[in-house]
Every structure is written in structure tokens, then in C-alpha cells.
Coordinates of C-alpha atoms (C1' of nucleotides) in Angstrom, one line a residue:
Chain A
M9 CA -0.2 0.0 0.1
S10 CA 1.2 3.4 -0.4
E11 CA 2.1 6.1 1.2
Q12 CA -1.1 7.6 -0.5
M13 CA -3.6 4.7 0.1
K14 CA -3.1 5.2 3.7
P15 CA -6.1 7.0 5.3
V16 CA -5.3 11.1 5.4
R17 CA -7.4 13.5 7.2
V18 CA -7.6 16.4 6.1
R19 CA -9.5 19.5 6.8
F20 CA -11.5 22.5 4.9
A21 CA -10.7 25.7 6.2
P22 CA -12.5 28.4 4.8
S23 CA -13.4 31.7 6.2
P24 CA -16.8 32.8 6.5
T25 CA -16.1 36.3 4.6
G26 CA -18.0 36.2 1.6
H27 CA -19.9 34.3 -0.6
M28 CA -18.6 30.8 -1.9
H29 CA -16.7 30.1 -4.9
L30 CA -15.2 28.6 -7.2
G31 CA -12.2 28.2 -5.8
S32 CA -12.8 26.8 -2.5
G33 CA -15.3 24.6 -4.1
R34 CA -12.2 22.7 -5.2
T35 CA -10.0 22.7 -2.7
A36 CA -13.0 21.5 -0.5
L37 CA -13.4 18.9 -3.7
Y38 CA -10.0 17.6 -3.3
D39 CA -10.1 17.4 0.3
Y40 CA -13.4 15.5 0.7
L41 CA -12.1 13.1 -2.3
I42 CA -8.6 12.6 -1.0
A43 CA -10.4 11.4 2.2
R44 CA -12.7 9.5 0.6
K45 CA -10.1 7.6 -1.4
T46 CA -8.3 6.3 1.6
G47 CA -10.6 5.5 3.9
G48 CA -9.8 8.5 6.2
K49 CA -11.9 11.3 8.0
F50 CA -13.1 15.2 6.0
I51 CA -13.4 17.4 8.3
L52 CA -14.9 21.1 7.7
R53 CA -13.1 24.0 10.4
I54 CA -14.6 27.3 10.3
E55 CA -11.8 29.8 10.3
D56 CA -13.1 33.0 11.7
T57 CA -10.6 34.3 14.2
D58 CA -10.9 38.2 12.1
R59 CA -13.9 39.8 14.1
K60 CA -13.7 42.0 12.1
R61 CA -14.1 40.4 8.0
Y62 CA -17.4 38.1 9.8
V63 CA -20.0 38.2 7.6
P64 CA -23.2 37.2 9.0
G65 CA -25.2 34.3 7.1
A66 CA -21.2 33.6 5.4
E67 CA -20.7 29.4 7.3
E68 CA -24.8 29.0 6.2
E69 CA -23.5 29.7 2.4
L70 CA -21.1 27.9 2.6
I71 CA -22.1 24.1 4.1
E72 CA -25.1 25.1 1.8
G73 CA -22.6 25.1 -1.3
L74 CA -20.4 21.7 -0.1
H75 CA -24.2 19.8 0.9
W76 CA -24.7 21.1 -2.6
L77 CA -21.3 19.6 -4.2
G78 CA -22.2 16.8 -3.2
L79 CA -19.9 16.6 -0.2
D80 CA -20.0 14.6 3.6
W81 CA -18.0 15.5 6.3
D82 CA -17.1 13.2 8.9
E83 CA -16.4 16.2 11.8
G84 CA -17.4 19.7 11.8
P85 CA -19.2 22.9 14.0
D86 CA -22.9 21.4 12.8
I87 CA -22.1 17.5 13.3
G88 CA -19.2 17.7 15.9
G89 CA -16.6 15.8 16.6
P90 CA -13.7 14.0 18.8
Y91 CA -11.3 16.9 18.2
G92 CA -14.1 20.1 18.5
P93 CA -14.8 22.4 18.8
Y94 CA -14.6 22.8 15.2
R95 CA -14.9 26.7 15.3
Q96 CA -11.6 29.0 15.8
S97 CA -13.3 31.8 17.9
E98 CA -14.3 28.8 20.5
R99 CA -11.0 27.7 20.5
G100 CA -9.5 31.0 21.9
E101 CA -8.0 29.7 25.2
I102 CA -6.3 27.0 23.1
Y103 CA -4.3 29.4 21.0
R104 CA -3.4 31.5 24.0
E105 CA -1.8 28.3 25.8
Y106 CA -0.5 27.4 22.9
A107 CA 1.4 30.6 22.3
R108 CA 2.8 31.1 25.6
K109 CA 3.9 27.7 25.4
L110 CA 6.2 29.3 22.4
V111 CA 7.1 31.8 24.4
G112 CA 8.3 29.9 27.4
M113 CA 10.4 27.9 24.9
G114 CA 12.0 30.8 23.2
H115 CA 10.8 30.7 20.0
A116 CA 8.5 33.5 21.1
Y117 CA 7.6 36.9 22.9
F118 CA 6.1 39.6 24.1
C119 CA 6.0 42.8 21.7
F120 CA 4.8 46.5 22.7
C121 CA 5.1 48.0 19.5
T122 CA 1.9 50.2 18.8
P123 CA 1.0 49.4 15.4
D124 CA 1.3 53.7 14.8
R125 CA 4.8 53.2 15.1
L126 CA 5.1 49.7 12.8
E127 CA 2.9 51.7 10.1
R128 CA 5.8 54.5 10.4
V129 CA 8.7 51.5 10.7
R130 CA 6.9 50.2 7.4
Q131 CA 6.6 53.2 5.7
E132 CA 10.0 54.3 6.1
Q133 CA 11.2 51.1 4.8
Q134 CA 8.9 51.3 2.1
K135 CA 10.7 55.1 1.0
R136 CA 14.0 53.3 1.7
K137 CA 13.0 51.0 -0.3
D138 CA 14.2 48.1 2.4
I139 CA 12.6 44.7 2.8
I140 CA 9.4 45.6 4.5
R141 CA 9.4 43.2 8.0
Y142 CA 9.0 44.0 11.6
D143 CA 12.5 45.9 13.0
G144 CA 12.8 43.9 15.9
T145 CA 12.7 46.7 18.4
C146 CA 10.7 44.2 21.1
R147 CA 12.6 40.5 20.1
G148 CA 15.8 41.1 22.6
L149 CA 13.5 42.0 25.8
D150 CA 14.0 40.6 28.2
P151 CA 11.7 38.2 29.0
D152 CA 11.3 38.6 32.9
E153 CA 10.7 42.4 31.9
A154 CA 8.5 41.6 29.5
L155 CA 6.5 39.4 31.7
K156 CA 5.9 42.0 33.7
R157 CA 4.9 44.2 31.9
V158 CA 1.9 42.0 30.4
A159 CA 1.5 41.1 34.5
N160 CA 1.4 45.3 34.6
G161 CA -1.3 45.1 31.6
E162 CA 0.6 47.1 28.9
R163 CA -0.9 46.2 25.5
H164 CA 1.3 43.3 23.6
V165 CA 1.1 41.3 21.2
I166 CA 3.4 38.0 21.0
R167 CA 5.7 37.6 17.9
F168 CA 7.2 34.3 16.6
K169 CA 10.8 34.3 16.8
A170 CA 12.1 34.0 13.7
P171 CA 15.5 32.8 12.9
R172 CA 17.9 35.6 11.6
E173 CA 20.7 33.2 9.8
G174 CA 20.6 30.4 7.4
V175 CA 18.0 29.2 5.7
T176 CA 15.2 27.3 5.7
T177 CA 13.5 24.1 3.7
V178 CA 9.8 23.2 3.0
H179 CA 8.9 20.2 1.3
D180 CA 4.9 20.5 -1.5
L181 CA 3.9 17.8 -2.3
L182 CA 4.0 19.1 -5.8
R183 CA 7.1 21.5 -6.1
G184 CA 9.1 19.6 -4.4
D185 CA 11.6 21.5 -1.4
I186 CA 11.4 25.1 -1.4
T187 CA 14.3 26.4 0.6
V188 CA 14.5 30.4 1.7
D189 CA 16.7 32.4 2.9
N190 CA 15.8 33.2 6.9
Q191 CA 15.7 37.0 6.4
T192 CA 13.0 36.1 4.2
I193 CA 10.9 35.0 6.9
D194 CA 9.1 37.9 9.3
D195 CA 8.9 37.5 13.2
F196 CA 4.9 37.8 12.6
V197 CA 2.7 38.1 15.1
L198 CA 0.9 35.0 16.4
L199 CA -2.0 36.5 19.2
K200 CA -3.4 39.7 18.6
S201 CA -4.0 42.2 21.2
D202 CA -7.5 41.4 21.6
G203 CA -5.6 38.1 22.6
L204 CA -7.4 36.2 19.2
A205 CA -4.9 34.3 17.4
V206 CA -3.7 34.8 13.9
Y207 CA -4.2 32.6 10.8
H208 CA -0.6 31.4 11.1
L209 CA -0.8 30.0 14.4
A210 CA -4.6 29.3 15.0
A211 CA -4.2 27.0 11.8
M212 CA -1.1 25.3 13.5
V213 CA -2.2 24.7 16.3
D214 CA -5.0 23.2 15.2
D215 CA -3.7 21.3 12.0
H216 CA -1.8 19.5 14.8
L217 CA -4.6 19.1 17.7
M218 CA -7.4 17.3 15.0
K219 CA -4.4 15.3 13.8
I220 CA -4.4 16.7 10.1
T221 CA -2.1 14.2 7.7
H222 CA -2.5 16.9 4.2
V223 CA -3.2 20.2 4.3
I224 CA -4.4 20.9 1.1
R225 CA -4.9 24.6 0.4
G226 CA -4.4 27.3 -1.9
S227 CA -0.9 28.8 -3.1
E228 CA -1.4 32.2 -1.5
W229 CA -0.2 30.4 1.5
L230 CA 3.3 29.6 0.1
P231 CA 5.0 32.8 0.6
T232 CA 4.5 32.1 4.8
F233 CA 4.6 28.3 4.5
P234 CA 8.0 28.2 5.7
L235 CA 6.6 30.0 8.3
H236 CA 4.0 27.8 9.4
A237 CA 6.9 24.7 8.6
L238 CA 9.3 26.5 11.2
I239 CA 5.9 26.6 14.0
Y240 CA 5.3 22.8 13.6
R241 CA 9.7 22.5 13.9
A242 CA 9.6 24.7 17.3
F243 CA 6.5 22.2 19.2
G244 CA 8.4 19.6 17.6
W245 CA 5.3 18.2 15.9
Q246 CA 4.9 16.0 12.8
E247 CA 4.4 18.3 10.0
P248 CA 1.8 17.3 7.7
V249 CA 2.3 16.0 3.5
W250 CA 1.5 20.0 2.3
V251 CA 0.3 20.8 -1.1
H252 CA -0.6 24.0 -2.0
L253 CA -3.0 24.3 -5.2
S254 CA -2.8 26.5 -8.0
V255 CA -5.4 29.2 -8.0
F256 CA -7.8 30.6 -11.1
L257 CA -7.1 33.1 -13.3
K258 CA -10.5 34.9 -14.6
P259 CA -11.2 33.6 -18.1
S260 CA -8.2 35.5 -20.1
G261 CA -5.7 34.0 -18.2
K262 CA -5.1 37.3 -17.0
G263 CA -4.8 37.8 -13.0
K264 CA -7.4 36.7 -10.5
M265 CA -10.9 37.7 -11.0
S266 CA -11.7 41.4 -9.4
K267 CA -14.5 41.6 -7.3
R268 CA -15.5 43.8 -10.6
E269 CA -15.3 41.6 -13.2
A270 CA -17.6 38.7 -11.1
A271 CA -19.8 40.9 -11.2
E272 CA -19.6 41.7 -14.9
L273 CA -20.0 37.6 -15.2
G274 CA -23.5 37.7 -14.2
K275 CA -24.9 38.9 -17.9
D276 CA -23.9 35.9 -19.0
G277 CA -25.6 34.1 -16.5
Y278 CA -21.6 33.0 -15.4
S279 CA -20.3 33.5 -11.7
I280 CA -17.7 32.6 -10.0
F281 CA -20.3 32.1 -6.9
I282 CA -21.5 28.2 -5.9
A283 CA -24.8 29.6 -5.2
D284 CA -25.1 31.5 -8.6
L285 CA -24.5 28.3 -10.3
K286 CA -26.9 26.6 -8.8
Q287 CA -29.2 29.6 -9.2
S288 CA -28.4 29.7 -13.4
G289 CA -29.6 26.2 -13.7
Y290 CA -26.2 24.3 -13.1
I291 CA -25.9 21.2 -11.5
P292 CA -23.8 19.9 -9.3
E293 CA -22.3 17.1 -11.1
A294 CA -21.2 18.8 -13.7
V295 CA -19.6 22.0 -11.4
V296 CA -17.7 19.4 -9.6
N297 CA -16.8 17.4 -13.3
W298 CA -15.3 21.1 -14.0
I299 CA -13.4 22.4 -11.2
A300 CA -12.0 18.7 -10.6
L301 CA -10.9 19.1 -14.1
M302 CA -9.0 22.5 -13.2
G303 CA -6.1 21.7 -11.7
W304 CA -6.0 18.2 -11.5
S305 CA -6.2 15.2 -14.7
Y306 CA -6.7 11.6 -14.6
D307 CA -4.8 10.7 -18.4
D308 CA -5.0 12.1 -21.6
R309 CA -8.5 11.3 -22.9
T310 CA -10.8 10.9 -19.7
E311 CA -12.7 13.2 -18.8
F312 CA -16.6 12.0 -17.2
F313 CA -16.6 11.8 -14.3
T314 CA -18.6 11.4 -11.2
L315 CA -18.5 12.4 -8.2
S316 CA -17.5 8.6 -7.4
D317 CA -15.5 8.0 -10.4
L318 CA -13.5 10.7 -8.8
I319 CA -13.6 9.4 -5.2
D320 CA -11.9 6.1 -7.4
K321 CA -9.3 8.1 -9.4
F322 CA -7.9 10.8 -8.3
S323 CA -4.9 11.2 -6.6
L324 CA -2.7 14.0 -5.1
E325 CA -0.1 13.3 -7.1
R326 CA -1.9 14.0 -10.8
L327 CA -2.4 17.9 -9.4
N328 CA -0.5 20.5 -11.6
P329 CA 0.7 23.8 -9.8
A330 CA 0.2 25.6 -12.5
P331 CA -2.7 28.7 -12.4
A332 CA -5.3 27.7 -14.8
A333 CA -7.9 30.3 -16.2
I334 CA -11.4 29.3 -15.9
N335 CA -13.5 28.5 -18.5
F336 CA -17.2 28.7 -18.8
S337 CA -17.9 27.1 -22.0
K338 CA -16.8 24.5 -20.4
L339 CA -19.0 24.2 -18.1
D340 CA -22.0 24.5 -20.5
H341 CA -20.3 21.6 -22.2
F342 CA -20.5 19.5 -18.6
N343 CA -23.5 20.6 -17.7
G344 CA -25.4 19.4 -21.3
L345 CA -23.5 16.3 -20.9
H346 CA -24.9 15.8 -17.0
I347 CA -27.8 16.3 -17.8
R348 CA -28.3 13.8 -20.6
S349 CA -26.6 11.2 -18.1
L350 CA -29.7 12.4 -16.1
A351 CA -32.6 10.1 -15.8
I352 CA -35.9 11.0 -16.6
G353 CA -37.6 11.1 -14.0
D354 CA -34.3 12.5 -12.0
L355 CA -34.4 15.2 -14.7
A356 CA -37.9 15.9 -14.9
Q357 CA -37.6 17.1 -10.8
R358 CA -34.9 19.2 -11.4
L359 CA -36.4 21.2 -14.0
R360 CA -39.3 21.8 -12.1
P361 CA -38.6 24.9 -9.5
Y362 CA -37.5 26.4 -12.6
F363 CA -40.5 26.3 -14.5
E364 CA -42.2 27.8 -12.0
K365 CA -39.6 30.2 -11.1
G366 CA -41.1 31.2 -14.1
G367 CA -44.4 31.4 -14.0
L368 CA -45.1 28.4 -15.2
K369 CA -48.4 26.2 -13.1
V370 CA -46.1 22.7 -13.4
D371 CA -48.3 19.7 -14.8
P372 CA -46.6 16.2 -13.6
V373 CA -48.0 14.1 -16.4
I374 CA -47.0 16.2 -18.3
L375 CA -43.2 17.7 -17.5
E376 CA -43.0 13.8 -17.4
K377 CA -43.2 13.9 -21.0
V378 CA -42.2 17.1 -22.3
T379 CA -39.1 16.2 -19.9
P380 CA -37.1 13.5 -22.6
L381 CA -38.0 16.5 -25.5
V382 CA -36.1 18.7 -24.0
Q383 CA -32.8 16.8 -22.4
P384 CA -30.9 17.0 -25.4
R385 CA -32.1 20.7 -25.8
I386 CA -30.7 22.8 -23.2
T387 CA -27.6 23.5 -21.3
T388 CA -28.7 25.0 -18.2
L389 CA -31.9 23.4 -16.3
D390 CA -33.5 27.3 -16.9
D391 CA -33.3 27.3 -20.7
A392 CA -36.6 24.6 -20.5
V393 CA -38.2 27.0 -19.9
D394 CA -37.1 29.2 -23.1
I395 CA -38.2 26.7 -25.2
A396 CA -40.6 24.1 -23.7
G397 CA -43.0 26.8 -21.1
F398 CA -45.6 26.8 -24.2
F399 CA -46.6 23.1 -23.0
F400 CA -47.3 24.6 -19.4
L401 CA -49.2 27.6 -21.0
E402 CA -53.6 27.6 -21.6
H403 CA -53.0 29.5 -24.9
V404 CA -49.4 30.9 -26.7
E405 CA -49.6 34.1 -29.1
P406 CA -48.1 33.4 -32.3
R407 CA -46.4 36.4 -33.8
I408 CA -48.3 36.8 -37.4
E409 CA -44.4 37.4 -39.3
E410 CA -43.4 34.5 -38.4
L411 CA -47.0 32.7 -39.1
I412 CA -45.6 33.3 -42.2
G413 CA -43.9 29.9 -43.8
K414 CA -40.9 30.4 -46.1
D415 CA -41.1 32.0 -49.0
L416 CA -45.0 32.2 -48.9
S417 CA -47.0 34.3 -48.8
L418 CA -49.5 35.8 -45.7
R419 CA -52.8 34.2 -48.3
E420 CA -50.8 30.7 -48.6
S421 CA -50.0 30.2 -45.3
A422 CA -52.9 31.1 -44.3
E423 CA -54.3 28.4 -46.5
I424 CA -52.1 25.8 -45.5
A425 CA -52.1 26.1 -42.4
Q426 CA -56.0 25.4 -42.9
K427 CA -55.3 22.5 -44.6
S428 CA -53.0 20.9 -41.7
Y429 CA -56.3 21.9 -39.6
K430 CA -58.2 19.9 -41.8
A431 CA -55.5 16.9 -42.3
L432 CA -54.9 16.6 -38.2
E433 CA -58.8 16.4 -37.0
S434 CA -59.0 13.7 -39.3
V435 CA -56.0 11.6 -36.9
E436 CA -58.0 9.3 -34.8
T437 CA -54.8 8.2 -32.6
F438 CA -53.6 10.9 -32.3
N439 CA -49.7 10.5 -32.0
A440 CA -47.2 11.7 -33.1
E441 CA -46.4 8.6 -35.7
N442 CA -49.7 9.8 -36.9
T443 CA -49.9 13.5 -37.6
E444 CA -46.2 13.3 -38.7
T445 CA -48.1 10.5 -41.4
A446 CA -50.9 12.7 -42.0
M447 CA -49.1 15.9 -42.3
R448 CA -46.0 13.9 -44.8
Q449 CA -48.5 13.8 -47.4
L450 CA -50.3 17.1 -47.2
V451 CA -46.7 18.6 -47.8
E452 CA -46.7 16.4 -50.7
E453 CA -50.1 17.0 -52.0
L454 CA -49.1 20.9 -52.0
G455 CA -45.7 20.1 -52.9
L456 CA -44.2 22.0 -50.9
T457 CA -41.1 21.5 -48.5
A458 CA -41.8 20.0 -45.0
G459 CA -40.3 23.1 -43.6
Q460 CA -42.7 25.2 -44.8
V461 CA -44.9 23.6 -43.7
F462 CA -44.0 22.4 -40.6
G463 CA -42.4 25.9 -40.0
I464 CA -45.8 27.7 -39.6
L465 CA -47.7 24.8 -38.2
R466 CA -44.3 25.1 -35.6
V467 CA -45.3 29.2 -34.6
A468 CA -48.7 27.9 -34.2
I469 CA -48.6 25.5 -31.7
T470 CA -45.2 26.4 -30.0
G471 CA -45.6 30.7 -31.0
Q472 CA -42.0 29.8 -31.3
K473 CA -40.1 29.2 -34.3
V474 CA -37.4 27.0 -31.9
S475 CA -39.0 24.5 -29.9
P476 CA -39.1 20.5 -29.6
P477 CA -39.9 18.5 -32.5
L478 CA -43.0 19.2 -34.1
F479 CA -45.3 15.7 -34.0
E480 CA -43.8 14.7 -30.5
S481 CA -44.6 18.6 -28.8
M482 CA -48.7 17.7 -31.0
E483 CA -48.6 14.3 -29.0
I484 CA -48.3 15.7 -25.9
I485 CA -50.5 19.3 -25.8
G486 CA -53.1 16.5 -27.0
K487 CA -55.7 17.2 -30.1
Q488 CA -58.4 19.7 -29.2
K489 CA -55.3 22.3 -27.4
T490 CA -53.5 21.5 -31.1
L491 CA -56.2 22.2 -33.3
A492 CA -57.5 25.2 -31.3
R493 CA -53.9 26.5 -31.3
I494 CA -53.8 26.0 -35.4
R495 CA -57.8 27.4 -35.6
Y496 CA -56.2 30.4 -33.8
A497 CA -53.4 30.8 -36.0
V498 CA -55.5 30.3 -38.7
N499 CA -57.5 33.5 -37.6
L500 CA -54.7 35.9 -37.6
L501 CA -53.3 35.0 -40.5
E502 CA -57.3 35.4 -42.9
N503 CA -57.5 38.3 -40.0
S504 CA -54.6 40.2 -41.6
V505 CA -55.4 39.4 -45.1
E506 CA -58.3 41.0 -44.9
K507 CA -57.0 43.7 -43.3
G508 CA -54.1 43.4 -46.5
Y509 CA -51.6 43.1 -44.2
F510 CA -48.0 42.9 -45.9
Chain B
rG29 C1' 10.5 47.3 -4.4
rC30 C1' 11.9 42.6 -2.2
rC31 C1' 10.6 37.5 -1.7
rC32 C1' 7.5 33.1 -3.4
rC33 C1' 5.6 30.1 -7.2
rC34 C1' 4.9 28.9 -12.7
rA35 C1' 5.6 28.3 -18.2
rU36 C1' 2.6 22.6 -24.2
rC37 C1' -3.1 24.7 -29.3
rG38 C1' -7.7 31.2 -27.5
rU39 C1' -8.3 27.8 -22.9
rC40 C1' -7.9 23.2 -19.5
rU41 C1' -4.8 19.6 -19.9
rA42 C1' -1.4 14.3 -21.5
rG43 C1' 3.3 13.6 -21.9
rC44 C1' 8.0 13.2 -16.7
rG45 C1' 14.9 11.3 -22.4
rG46 C1' 13.9 7.9 -27.5
rC47 C1' 6.6 4.8 -28.3
rC48 C1' 5.9 13.3 -30.3
rC49 C1' 7.4 16.5 -37.1
rA50 C1' 3.0 16.4 -29.4
rG51 C1' -2.5 13.3 -27.9
rG52 C1' -7.3 14.0 -25.7
rA53 C1' -11.1 18.1 -24.3
rC54 C1' -13.6 23.0 -24.8
rG55 C1' -14.1 26.5 -28.0
rU56 C1' -13.2 27.8 -34.2
rG57 C1' -14.8 26.2 -39.3
rG58 C1' -16.8 22.2 -43.1
rC59 C1' -19.5 18.5 -43.3
rC60 C1' -23.3 14.7 -42.4
rC61 C1' -27.9 13.2 -40.2
rU62 C1' -32.6 16.6 -39.8
rC63 C1' -39.6 19.3 -39.6
rU64 C1' -36.7 23.6 -36.4
rC65 C1' -33.3 23.8 -32.3
rA66 C1' -30.3 20.7 -30.3
rA67 C1' -27.9 16.4 -29.4
rG68 C1' -24.5 13.1 -32.2
rG69 C1' -21.4 11.7 -36.0
rC70 C1' -16.9 12.6 -39.9
rC71 C1' -13.2 16.5 -40.8
rA72 C1' -10.0 20.5 -40.2
rA73 C1' -7.1 25.0 -38.8
rA74 C1' -5.0 25.3 -34.1
rA75 C1' 0.7 24.9 -29.2
rC76 C1' 7.0 22.6 -26.9
rG77 C1' 7.9 31.6 -25.0
rG78 C1' 13.0 32.6 -26.1
rG79 C1' 18.7 31.5 -25.4
rG80 C1' 22.6 28.9 -23.5
rA81 C1' 24.2 23.7 -21.3
rU82 C1' 24.0 18.6 -21.0
rU83 C1' 23.3 13.7 -24.0
rC84 C1' 24.4 9.6 -29.7
rG85 C1' 19.2 12.2 -28.8
rA86 C1' 15.6 17.1 -25.1
rA87 C1' 8.3 19.4 -24.9
rU88 C1' 10.7 16.4 -21.2
rU89 C1' 16.7 17.5 -16.9
rC90 C1' 20.2 22.0 -15.5
rC91 C1' 21.3 27.6 -15.5
rC92 C1' 19.7 32.3 -17.5
rC93 C1' 16.0 35.7 -20.1
rU94 C1' 11.6 37.0 -20.8
rG95 C1' 6.4 36.1 -19.4
rG96 C1' 2.6 35.3 -16.4
rG97 C1' 0.7 34.6 -11.2
rG98 C1' 0.6 35.0 -6.2
rG99 C1' 2.8 36.7 -1.2
rC100 C1' 5.2 41.1 1.5
rA101 C1' -1.1 42.8 8.2
rC102 C1' -3.2 42.6 15.4
rC103 C1' -6.8 39.5 7.2
rA104 C1' -7.5 34.2 6.1

RNA sequence: GCCCCCAUCGUCUAGCGGCCCAGGACGUGGCCCUCUCAAGGCCAAAACGGGGAUUCGAAUUCCCCUGGGGGCACCA
């Protein structure tokens, strides 16, 4: 059994600061896949140590988004677990304890510098084009003296005492060894003056305490990766396997998506937010398939994957460290593919809310019949409303200019509609086969093309120039309604003839 | 400015020294099927950023350049 096959403990650790987006969805997916594949545990942990950035409702959206994608976890704030609590805001005392422990070990120190002074130092460093870092004022303070000041209630933070000389080598699964000069590792703040931990401390302590074996996170953590490894080493803990995922770039491939650009996408029904994608009629199977392949591949040809396929085939080794541009047309493609692979009953149930949202009253019997016609024709669920909404309408209102057949006059079109009515009226068993036979006969008698005649009927019956196959549609609508709609169209055409339009 | 990461068709990618005058997919163009639109089938155009080095042989290894991305908070 390879190293990878041992049961892992992985965690998805989002901070509830906004909408759940594709990047976090992918990280969560990879976490989930490797956990399920190895028979390990997938843990959800909320990183909400920054109270200023907390967004109410974000945690709920996160949980909803994960569930929608089909991911479930073994431990988390909502279901508990043996290593809780799973919300960092509830673990403050733990971080304070470990921060003090680090001070005691000589790996961290109290710092009494004010944010004001720090800001001035930074600006000066900037002006001098120096390396921007903490200037070390409190680093050399006498520990007993510092402790006394703390006891006196002086406002302070705890900083990590990063090594000043030498290099630090860390290992990323995808990139191999990364060696940095220790001069570039700052004395980061571990514990803020409000007594709350920052990410660097909280995440490391939690990952260790929660026995996380593989840390899978975004590459925005690469620059502080050595610091994190150093914290592990200072405590004498065994490091997890570190995996830094590439970032998602905007479709152009130039830079990551800004807020404004994300909003701009919405005009085309696209979005980087999971909740929006659901709203737009994308199905989770497609989204999962799509994001799984942005940064991971199975081989040189297989692209269609269900969640369980992915559990079966996923491996961390086949992750790609290069940044990936988001390609929404590929999402459309996968959505179509997965929609077409759905069972009719399943698809029908998923379609229903979209029709209802479109103000249609859905007859379940009709819906079940309409679904197979719609299935190969939609790329998103809400496309069904445009293409097949007429099935659930009492009346349709064709546009007179669209009722005129190709290369035909208004008068001719009226006559054809009238003759079609007659032909269809005499069809006893009103199914697609019989109506098509009758109509093809009429087409031949008239010496016209099928396209000319069927086009008129299509507009009459569906109110649209584009629709599912005509005769199947007529069968679903039924003889009575079909004839009524043709009658209505005939009247429309004849009235226009009388009024001398066109 | 400093630090880190990355680099194959427009995009997602396969390729881990000879199987590659580079394979698949999306998108694009064409054809077939066809009552419209799709779906489906077939075909086509389309890439190893540049320069050195190693080697009998490099898309694959090493170095430099260039380009792109990320980071430089008492945010995560």
C-alpha cells in the first residue's frame, strides 16, 4: 500500500467572509476526494478568528454550497466530532495557551509596539526600498521584564521569533523542496493584542491537534509556508504533507477575478459563486466535474467523471501546480453532458422549480413527457423554460410575421394552416407517428417542403420558431389543444389577409 | 522594490530522454443526420515563450532571460 493510500485526515478550513466561490469549492472537493478514497476523514473547520471580517450567513452558505456539491464531512461545527470545537472563535483559550508555550520555549516573544509605530516603520522601509518587515525592537527584550509589563496590563502581541540566519527548507508535494533565506521570514504576529490568534498560529495548532495528515490549501499560502513549517518545528510536531493548489485565473488568463469582473460575468449567467451557479441552472454533477479538472487530470483522454468516479480515480500526485484560467464554455459543455446522463424522472424533478420560477403551472404528467424532448436541447436547467414553457401554457400568442412560411405569402400560409387543421382533425389516434404521416402526405399534395409547412405549424402550436420536435410536441399537447392553437393561428392569418397586411 | 511559485494549441490539459514533425477536451470552421433548435457522428485549423548547457538523442534535465501569477497586516 502506497503512502497515499493510508487513511488521511484532511480539513477544509474556509473563513466565513463572503460568498462561497469556485476556488474554495475545488479545495473542498479535493479534500473530500482524498478522504473518501483513502477511507480517511474529511473535516470542516471554520476559521473565524477575525471578527472584523465576519459576514453573517456566510457559514450557512458555505455548508449549503458543500452539500449542494454533494460533499459531506465527518467532523465539523454542525455535527461535532472528537477534536472540537470546529469553529476557531471557540478555541481562543487553546491558542493563547500554545502561544504562551512558544514564548516559554524561546520561540516567541511579547511585543509592545503600537500599530502606529509599526506603520511608520513600514513606510520608512518602503521609502528606503528596504525589505518590509518587523524591525525587531521587542525581540531582544528581557523575558522577565516583558512578563512584568504584561502582568501590568500593558497592551501587547506575541510574535514568532524567526531565525535570523541560515535557510529553511520546506517540502510541497507538488513542487518538491522550497528553500528560502531565513532573512525573508518575518517575526509574524501570532497572537493579537485582543488575545485572538491569527491564522499562522490558529491553523497550525488546530491542524496538529486535529491530527491533520495532509494540508491542502491555496497557493496564496506559499509565501508564508516556511513560517508555518517553522511553527510546527518549534513545537516539535510532525509536519503534515503540504499541498498547495494553484489559483484560478479569470477567463482571459490574466490575473485573478476582481469583484467588479465577477459581477460583470453575471450578465452572461456565469458566476464564480456556487450559489449563483445553482440559480443559473447548473447542476452539481457538472460543476464538480468541471472544477475537478481545473488543476487535476486522470489521463490523456478521460474527462467525464461522476463524484464516485472521482473518488475512485483521484490522486494528489496528478495535481497540476500551474494556475488555471476559468473556462465557462467548458462548464456549459459539462452541464449538457451531465444533464443528458440524468434519468428522466430525476431531470424532471430538477426542471420543475425552474418552470415554476418562470411563472408556469407545472402539470407533473406533462412534465414527465416533456423532459425527454428537452433533455438534449438544454445546457442549463433554466433553458428549459424558454424552449418548452409553452407546454404549460393555456394559450400561446404567435407573432403574425413568424406564422408566414418560408418563401410563402400571407395568403398561402393561411391556406396551408387551414389545410393542416383539416388533415390533423381527421387523425383518429393523435400520436406523433400518425400526425406526421398525415402531414407529410399533405406536404406532398401541396408540392411544398416539409420545412415550409411544419414551420407554420410550429409557430402556431408553440408560439416559437424554435421548439422540440413538432409531432412529439403535438402529441403531448393533445389533439384538442393542438387544433385550437392552429385554429387561432388560421384566424390570425386570415384577419391579416383581410386587413391587407403585408 | 523585495520574496515565493508557475510556464505545451485561444482555454483546460496528456507528456515524467527516444513511443511526439506532440495526444485528448472545450471553443472555432466545414460536412453528415434533420420539421426548427439541439444532441450525435466525421473532418479541419490551432501549441512545446526565447537563449544557452548536458546527451548519440530534450516538450521532457540544468542555468539565464522573458512572461504570468501569488505574497509582503495585530486579514485569511
